[in-house]
Coordinates of C-alpha atoms and ligand atoms in Angstrom, one line a residue:
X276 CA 8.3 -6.8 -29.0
X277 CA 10.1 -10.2 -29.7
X278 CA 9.9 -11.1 -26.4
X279 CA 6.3 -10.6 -26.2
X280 CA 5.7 -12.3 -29.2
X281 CA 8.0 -15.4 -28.1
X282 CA 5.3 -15.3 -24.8
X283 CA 2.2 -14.3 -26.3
X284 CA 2.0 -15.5 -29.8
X285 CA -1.7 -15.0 -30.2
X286 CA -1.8 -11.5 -30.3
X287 CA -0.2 -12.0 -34.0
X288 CA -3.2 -14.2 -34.8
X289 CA -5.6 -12.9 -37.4
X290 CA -8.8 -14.3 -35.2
X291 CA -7.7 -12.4 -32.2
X292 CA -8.4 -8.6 -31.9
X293 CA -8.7 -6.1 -29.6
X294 CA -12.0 -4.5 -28.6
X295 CA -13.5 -1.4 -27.8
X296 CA -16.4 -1.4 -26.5
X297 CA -17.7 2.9 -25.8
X298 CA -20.4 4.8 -26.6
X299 CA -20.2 7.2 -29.9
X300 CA -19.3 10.6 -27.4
X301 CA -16.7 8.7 -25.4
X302 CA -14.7 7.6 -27.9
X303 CA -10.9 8.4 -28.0
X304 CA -9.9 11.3 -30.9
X305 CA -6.4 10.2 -31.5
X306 CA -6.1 6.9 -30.0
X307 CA -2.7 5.5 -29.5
X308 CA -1.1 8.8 -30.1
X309 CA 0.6 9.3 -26.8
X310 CA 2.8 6.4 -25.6
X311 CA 5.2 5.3 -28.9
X312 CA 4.6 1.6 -28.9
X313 CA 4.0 -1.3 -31.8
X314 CA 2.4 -3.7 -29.6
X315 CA -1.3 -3.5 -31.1
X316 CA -1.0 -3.4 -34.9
X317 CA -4.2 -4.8 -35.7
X318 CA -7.5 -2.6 -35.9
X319 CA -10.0 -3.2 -32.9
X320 CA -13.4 -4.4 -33.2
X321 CA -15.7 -1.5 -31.8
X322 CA -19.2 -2.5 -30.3
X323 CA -21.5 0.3 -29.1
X324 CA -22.6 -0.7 -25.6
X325 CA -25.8 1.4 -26.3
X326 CA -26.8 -0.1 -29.3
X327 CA -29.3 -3.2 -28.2
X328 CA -28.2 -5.9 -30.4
X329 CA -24.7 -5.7 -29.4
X330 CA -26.8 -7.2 -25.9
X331 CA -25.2 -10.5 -26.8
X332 CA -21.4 -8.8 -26.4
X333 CA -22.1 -7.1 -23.3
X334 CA -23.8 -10.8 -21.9
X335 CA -20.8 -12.4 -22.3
X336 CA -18.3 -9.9 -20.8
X337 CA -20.4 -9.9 -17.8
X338 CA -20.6 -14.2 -17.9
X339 CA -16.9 -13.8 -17.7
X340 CA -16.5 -11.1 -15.1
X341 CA -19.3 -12.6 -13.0
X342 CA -16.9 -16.2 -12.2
X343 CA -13.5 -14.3 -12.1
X344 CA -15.1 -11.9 -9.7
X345 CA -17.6 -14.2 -8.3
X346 CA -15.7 -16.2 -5.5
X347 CA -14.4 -13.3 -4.1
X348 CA -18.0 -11.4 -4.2
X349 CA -17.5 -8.6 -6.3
X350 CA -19.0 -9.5 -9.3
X351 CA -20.4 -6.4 -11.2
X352 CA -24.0 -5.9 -11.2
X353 CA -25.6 -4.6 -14.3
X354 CA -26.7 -1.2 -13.2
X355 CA -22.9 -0.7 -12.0
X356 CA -21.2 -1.8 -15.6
X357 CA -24.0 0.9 -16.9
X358 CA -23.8 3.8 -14.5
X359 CA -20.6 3.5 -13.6
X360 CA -18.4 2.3 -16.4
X361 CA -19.7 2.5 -19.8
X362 CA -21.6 5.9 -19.4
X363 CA -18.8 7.9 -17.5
X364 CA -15.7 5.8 -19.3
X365 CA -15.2 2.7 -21.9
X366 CA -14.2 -1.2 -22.3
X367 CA -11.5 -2.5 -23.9
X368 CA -10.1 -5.9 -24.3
X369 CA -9.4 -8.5 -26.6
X370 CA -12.5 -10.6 -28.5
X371 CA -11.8 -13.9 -30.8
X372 CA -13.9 -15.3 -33.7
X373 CA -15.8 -18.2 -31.9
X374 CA -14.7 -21.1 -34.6
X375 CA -11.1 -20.4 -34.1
X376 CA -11.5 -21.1 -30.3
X377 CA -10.2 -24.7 -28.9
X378 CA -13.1 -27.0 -27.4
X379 CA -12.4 -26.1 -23.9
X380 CA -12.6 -22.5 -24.2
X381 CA -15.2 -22.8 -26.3
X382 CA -17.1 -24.5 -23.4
X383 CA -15.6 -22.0 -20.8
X384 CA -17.3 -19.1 -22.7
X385 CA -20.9 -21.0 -23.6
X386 CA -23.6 -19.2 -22.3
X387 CA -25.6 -22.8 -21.9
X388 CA -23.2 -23.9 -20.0
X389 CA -22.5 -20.8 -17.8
X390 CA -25.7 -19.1 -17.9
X391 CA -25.2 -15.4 -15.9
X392 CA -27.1 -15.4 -13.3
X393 CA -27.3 -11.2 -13.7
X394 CA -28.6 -11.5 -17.3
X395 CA -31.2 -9.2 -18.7
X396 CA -34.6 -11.6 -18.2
X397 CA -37.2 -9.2 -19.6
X398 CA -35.0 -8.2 -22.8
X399 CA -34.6 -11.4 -23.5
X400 CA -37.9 -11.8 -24.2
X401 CA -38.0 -9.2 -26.5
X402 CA -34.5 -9.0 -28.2
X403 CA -33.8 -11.6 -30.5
X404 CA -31.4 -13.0 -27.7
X405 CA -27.9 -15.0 -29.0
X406 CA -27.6 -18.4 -27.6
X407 CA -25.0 -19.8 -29.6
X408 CA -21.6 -18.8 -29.7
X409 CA -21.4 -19.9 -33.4
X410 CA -23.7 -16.7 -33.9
X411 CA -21.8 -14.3 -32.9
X412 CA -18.4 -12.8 -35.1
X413 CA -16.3 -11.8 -32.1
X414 CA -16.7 -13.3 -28.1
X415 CA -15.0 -11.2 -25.7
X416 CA -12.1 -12.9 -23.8
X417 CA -10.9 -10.4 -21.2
X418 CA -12.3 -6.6 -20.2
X419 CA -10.5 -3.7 -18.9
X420 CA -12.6 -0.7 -17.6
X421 CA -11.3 2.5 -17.2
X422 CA -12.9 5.7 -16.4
X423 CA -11.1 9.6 -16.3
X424 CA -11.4 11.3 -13.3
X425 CA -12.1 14.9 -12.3
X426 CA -8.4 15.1 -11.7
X427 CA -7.0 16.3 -15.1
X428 CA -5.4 13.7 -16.4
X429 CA -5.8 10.9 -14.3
X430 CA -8.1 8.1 -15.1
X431 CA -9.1 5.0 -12.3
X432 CA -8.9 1.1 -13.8
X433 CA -12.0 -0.2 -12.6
X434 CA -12.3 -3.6 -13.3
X435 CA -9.6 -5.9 -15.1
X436 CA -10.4 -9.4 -15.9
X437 CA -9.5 -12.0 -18.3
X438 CA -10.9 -16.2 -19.8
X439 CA -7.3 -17.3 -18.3
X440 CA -8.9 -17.3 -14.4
X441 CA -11.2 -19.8 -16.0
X442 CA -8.7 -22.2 -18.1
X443 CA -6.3 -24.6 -17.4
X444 CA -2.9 -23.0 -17.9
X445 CA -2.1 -24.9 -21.2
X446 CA -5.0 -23.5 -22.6
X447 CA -4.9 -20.1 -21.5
X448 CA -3.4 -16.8 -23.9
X449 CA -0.2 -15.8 -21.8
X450 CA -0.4 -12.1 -20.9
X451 CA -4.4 -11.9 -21.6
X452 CA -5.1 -9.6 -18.7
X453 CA -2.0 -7.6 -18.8
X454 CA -2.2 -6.8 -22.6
X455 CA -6.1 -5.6 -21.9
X456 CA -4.8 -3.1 -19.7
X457 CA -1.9 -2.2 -21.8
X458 CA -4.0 -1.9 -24.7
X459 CA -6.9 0.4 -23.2
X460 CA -3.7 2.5 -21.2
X461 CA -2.0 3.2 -24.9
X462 CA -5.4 3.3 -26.8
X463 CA -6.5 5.8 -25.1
X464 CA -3.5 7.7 -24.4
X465 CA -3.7 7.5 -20.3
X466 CA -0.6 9.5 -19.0
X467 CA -1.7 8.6 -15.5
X468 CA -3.4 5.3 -14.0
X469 CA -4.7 5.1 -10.5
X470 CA -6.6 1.6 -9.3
X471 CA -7.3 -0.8 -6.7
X472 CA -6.8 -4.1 -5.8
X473 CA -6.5 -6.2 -2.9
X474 CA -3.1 -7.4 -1.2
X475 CA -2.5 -10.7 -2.4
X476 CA -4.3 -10.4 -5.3
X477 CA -2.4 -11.8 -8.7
X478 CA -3.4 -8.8 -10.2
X479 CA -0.7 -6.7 -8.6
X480 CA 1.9 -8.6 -10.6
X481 CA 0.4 -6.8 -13.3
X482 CA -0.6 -3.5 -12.6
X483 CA 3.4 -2.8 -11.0
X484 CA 4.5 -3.1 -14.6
X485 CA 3.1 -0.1 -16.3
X486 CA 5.1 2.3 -14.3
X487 CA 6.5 2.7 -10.9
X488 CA 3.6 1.9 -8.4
X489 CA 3.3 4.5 -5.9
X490 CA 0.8 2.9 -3.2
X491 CA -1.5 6.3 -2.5
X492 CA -3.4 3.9 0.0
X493 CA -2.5 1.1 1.9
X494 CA -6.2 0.1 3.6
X495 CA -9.6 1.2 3.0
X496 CA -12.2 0.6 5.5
X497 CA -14.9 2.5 3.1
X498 CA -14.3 0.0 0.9
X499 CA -16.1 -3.6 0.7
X500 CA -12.7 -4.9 0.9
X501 CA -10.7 -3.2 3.6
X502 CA -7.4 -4.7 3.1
X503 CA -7.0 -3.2 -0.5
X504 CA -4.0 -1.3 -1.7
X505 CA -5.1 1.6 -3.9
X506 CA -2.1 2.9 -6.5
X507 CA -1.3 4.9 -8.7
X508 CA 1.0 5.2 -11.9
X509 CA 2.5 7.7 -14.5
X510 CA 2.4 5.2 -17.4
X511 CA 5.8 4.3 -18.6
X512 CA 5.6 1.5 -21.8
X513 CA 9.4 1.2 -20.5
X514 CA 8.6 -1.3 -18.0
X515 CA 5.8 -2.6 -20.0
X516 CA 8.6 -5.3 -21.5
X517 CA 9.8 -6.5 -18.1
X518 CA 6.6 -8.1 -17.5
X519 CA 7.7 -10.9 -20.4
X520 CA 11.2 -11.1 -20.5
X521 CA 11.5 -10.1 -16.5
X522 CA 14.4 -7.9 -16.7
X523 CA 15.3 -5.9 -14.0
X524 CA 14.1 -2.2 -13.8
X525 CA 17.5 0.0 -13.5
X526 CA 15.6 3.1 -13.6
X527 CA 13.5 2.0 -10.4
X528 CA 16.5 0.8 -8.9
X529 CA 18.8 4.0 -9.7
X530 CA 15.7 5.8 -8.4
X531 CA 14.5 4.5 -4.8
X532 CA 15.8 2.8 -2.4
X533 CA 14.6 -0.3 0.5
X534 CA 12.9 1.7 3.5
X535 CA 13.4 -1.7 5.6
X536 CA 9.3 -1.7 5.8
X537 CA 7.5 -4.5 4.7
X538 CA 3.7 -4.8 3.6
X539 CA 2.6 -8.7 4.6
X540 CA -0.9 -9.4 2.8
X541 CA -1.6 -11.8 5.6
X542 CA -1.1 -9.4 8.5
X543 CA -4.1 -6.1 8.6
X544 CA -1.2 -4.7 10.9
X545 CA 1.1 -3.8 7.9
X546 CA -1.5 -2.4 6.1
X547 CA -2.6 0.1 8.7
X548 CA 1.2 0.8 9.6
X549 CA 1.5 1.8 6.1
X550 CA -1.4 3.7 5.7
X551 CA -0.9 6.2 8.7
X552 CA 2.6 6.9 7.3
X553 CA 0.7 7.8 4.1
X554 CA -1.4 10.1 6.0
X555 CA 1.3 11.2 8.1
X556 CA 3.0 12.3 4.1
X557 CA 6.2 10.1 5.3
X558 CA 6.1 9.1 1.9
X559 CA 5.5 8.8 -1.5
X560 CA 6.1 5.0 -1.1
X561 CA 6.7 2.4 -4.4
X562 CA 6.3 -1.3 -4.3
X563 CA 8.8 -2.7 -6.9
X564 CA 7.6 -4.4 -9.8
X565 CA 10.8 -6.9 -10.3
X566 CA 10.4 -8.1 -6.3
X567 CA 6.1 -8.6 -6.8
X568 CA 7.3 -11.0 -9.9
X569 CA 9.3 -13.0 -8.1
X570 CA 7.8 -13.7 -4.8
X571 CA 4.3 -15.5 -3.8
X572 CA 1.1 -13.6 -4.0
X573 CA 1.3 -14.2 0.3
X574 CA 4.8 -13.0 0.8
X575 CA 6.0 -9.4 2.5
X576 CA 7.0 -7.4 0.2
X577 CA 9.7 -4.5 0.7
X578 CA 8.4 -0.8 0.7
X579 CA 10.9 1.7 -1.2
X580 CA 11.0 5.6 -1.3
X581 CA 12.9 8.1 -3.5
X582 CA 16.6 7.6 -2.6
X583 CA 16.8 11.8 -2.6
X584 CA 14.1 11.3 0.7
X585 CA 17.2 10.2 2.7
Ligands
COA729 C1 -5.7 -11.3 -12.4 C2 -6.0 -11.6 -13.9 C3 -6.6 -10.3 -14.5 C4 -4.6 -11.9 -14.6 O1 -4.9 -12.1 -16.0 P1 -4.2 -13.3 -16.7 O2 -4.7 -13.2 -18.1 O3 -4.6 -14.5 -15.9 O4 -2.7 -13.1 -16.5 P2 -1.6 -12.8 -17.6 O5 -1.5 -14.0 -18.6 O6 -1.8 -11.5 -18.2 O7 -0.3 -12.8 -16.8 C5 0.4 -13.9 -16.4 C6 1.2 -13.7 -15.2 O8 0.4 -13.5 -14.1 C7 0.5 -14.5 -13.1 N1 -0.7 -15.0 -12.6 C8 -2.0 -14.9 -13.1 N2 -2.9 -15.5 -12.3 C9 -2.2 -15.9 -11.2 C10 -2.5 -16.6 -10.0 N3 -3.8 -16.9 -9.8 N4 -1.6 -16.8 -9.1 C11 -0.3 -16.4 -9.3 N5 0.1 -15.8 -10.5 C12 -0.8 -15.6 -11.4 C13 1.1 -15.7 -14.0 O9 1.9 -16.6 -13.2 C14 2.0 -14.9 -14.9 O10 3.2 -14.5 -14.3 P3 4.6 -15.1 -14.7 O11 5.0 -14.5 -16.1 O12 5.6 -14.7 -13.7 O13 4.4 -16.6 -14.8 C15 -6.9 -12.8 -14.1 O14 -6.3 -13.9 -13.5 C16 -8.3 -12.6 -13.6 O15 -9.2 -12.2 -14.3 N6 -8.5 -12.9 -12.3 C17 -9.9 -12.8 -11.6 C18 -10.3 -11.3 -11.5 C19 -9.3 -10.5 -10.8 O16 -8.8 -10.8 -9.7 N7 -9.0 -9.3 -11.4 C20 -8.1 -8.3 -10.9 C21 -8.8 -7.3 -10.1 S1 -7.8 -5.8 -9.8

């Protein structure tokens, strides 16, 4: 905890909280009741995504999701936020009050100034529609979707995304995105994460930190994306600490061992390679956390296994 404070002292602020944005059914019964953890002591802000004046909330989650997302063309459509994420799962994330924001962030998160080009046209005409971030009591910052699966247990982060992709780095909230997902994986006592993300992508530095990564697929032709590592995790708030004061994970280390393999995001090769040895159930294989910290979002990284595999 004092670590993360010393790195992320805004999540002590009074004008930051975390958000839930889920419809009445989904809602969590005993949130935060699995992992122990005092990360999060402030209450969240819930918004109902199906009640239409909240439109304004959901507007400027997608603003913020459509330019993080944007350049690499995956921005969320509308219907899939709907059908997809807040009917079958929820939102979570962290919102501030708008007058506590600096200048620049307030500009980053005007809707004048960055209207989204996926916004609602015909309900603005007949909602009282929010132009002014003045007008609002919270503005969403990041968003974390996560929906359960059919597989008992086992949800899939959809979408993770956070203001700091948008800010220069001495105005941005340290730890932003990772927090979001930290907070919706503990609010909503997840035992066991899957995901996806793409090899390179900054995002993995985060997601190897809430338990030892077990890559479940190395490249995915169905997807849009092909050269996309899909994971999964049994959530461990252990680790969660290494992410801000980048100790080294003994457990992980006592646990597996270096297979000599490497996974380079620039070559499709490595990906494949790894992929038929998944198939082949060579593995389980891990990516370790402590090595994606260190190294350049374009450098190999090693591929470890159980040490009780040799
Ligand atoms: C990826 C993303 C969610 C990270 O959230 P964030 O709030 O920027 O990051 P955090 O503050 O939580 O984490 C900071 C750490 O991530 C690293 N990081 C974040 N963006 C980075 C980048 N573009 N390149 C390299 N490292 C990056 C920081 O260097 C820092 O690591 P350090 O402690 O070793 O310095 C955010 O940048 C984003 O929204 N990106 C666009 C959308 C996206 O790619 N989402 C992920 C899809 S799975």
């Amino acid at each position: 905890m004092i670590d993360l404070l010393k790195k992320a002292a805004w999540l002590e602020s009074e004008d930051i909280r975390p958000y839930v944005f889920v419809r009445h059914e989904n809602e969590i019964s005993q949130p935060g009741s699995a992992h122990r953890l005092n990360w999060f002591p402030h209450q969240p802000i819930f918004k109902d995504p199906l009640d239409i004046t909240e439109i304004a909330f959901a507007d400027r989650i997608y603003s913020i999701e459509e330019r993080a997302f944007g350049p690499s063309n995956m921005a969320m459509p509308r219907w899939v936020f709907y059908d997809c994420a807040v009917m079958p799962g929820f939102v979570a994330g962290f919102a501030a009050r708008p007058r506590a924001l600096s200048k620049m962030v307030r500009e980053v998160l005007d809707p004048k100034k960055h209207p989204a080009t996926n916004s609602p046209i015909k309900t603005s005409a007949i909602l009282k529609h929010i132009e002014s971030l003045d007008e609002m009591d919270w503005v969403p910052l990041s968003l974390f979707i996560i929906i359960p699966t059919m597989h008992k247990g086992e949800w899939v982060a959809h979408n993770l995304c956070s203001v700091n992709s948008l800010l220069p780095k001495e105005e941005q909230f340290y730890g932003l995105g990772f927090l979001s997902k930290a907070f919706g994986l503990w609010y909503a006592n997840v035992e066991q994460c899957s995901g996806m993300t793409q090899w390179g992508s900054p995002a993995l530095k985060l997601h190897s930190h809430y338990g030892h990564l077990e890559v479940i697929g190395a490249y995915a032709p169905v997807h849009s994306h092909a050269k996309t590592i899909t994971y999964r995790v049994q959530v461990n708030t252990h680790c969660w600490e290494k992410f801000f004061n980048k100790e080294p994970d003994l457990a992980f280390l006592e646990a597996y061992g270096p297979t000599g393999s490497f996974i380079d995001p620039k070559s499709e090769d490595s990906m494949v390679d790894l992929q038929r040895r998944i198939e082949m159930e060579q593995g389980p294989f891990f990516l370790s956390a402590g090595e994606i910290a260190q190294k350049k979002l374009d450098e190999k990284l090693m591929i470890y296994r159980l040490k009780q595999q040799y």
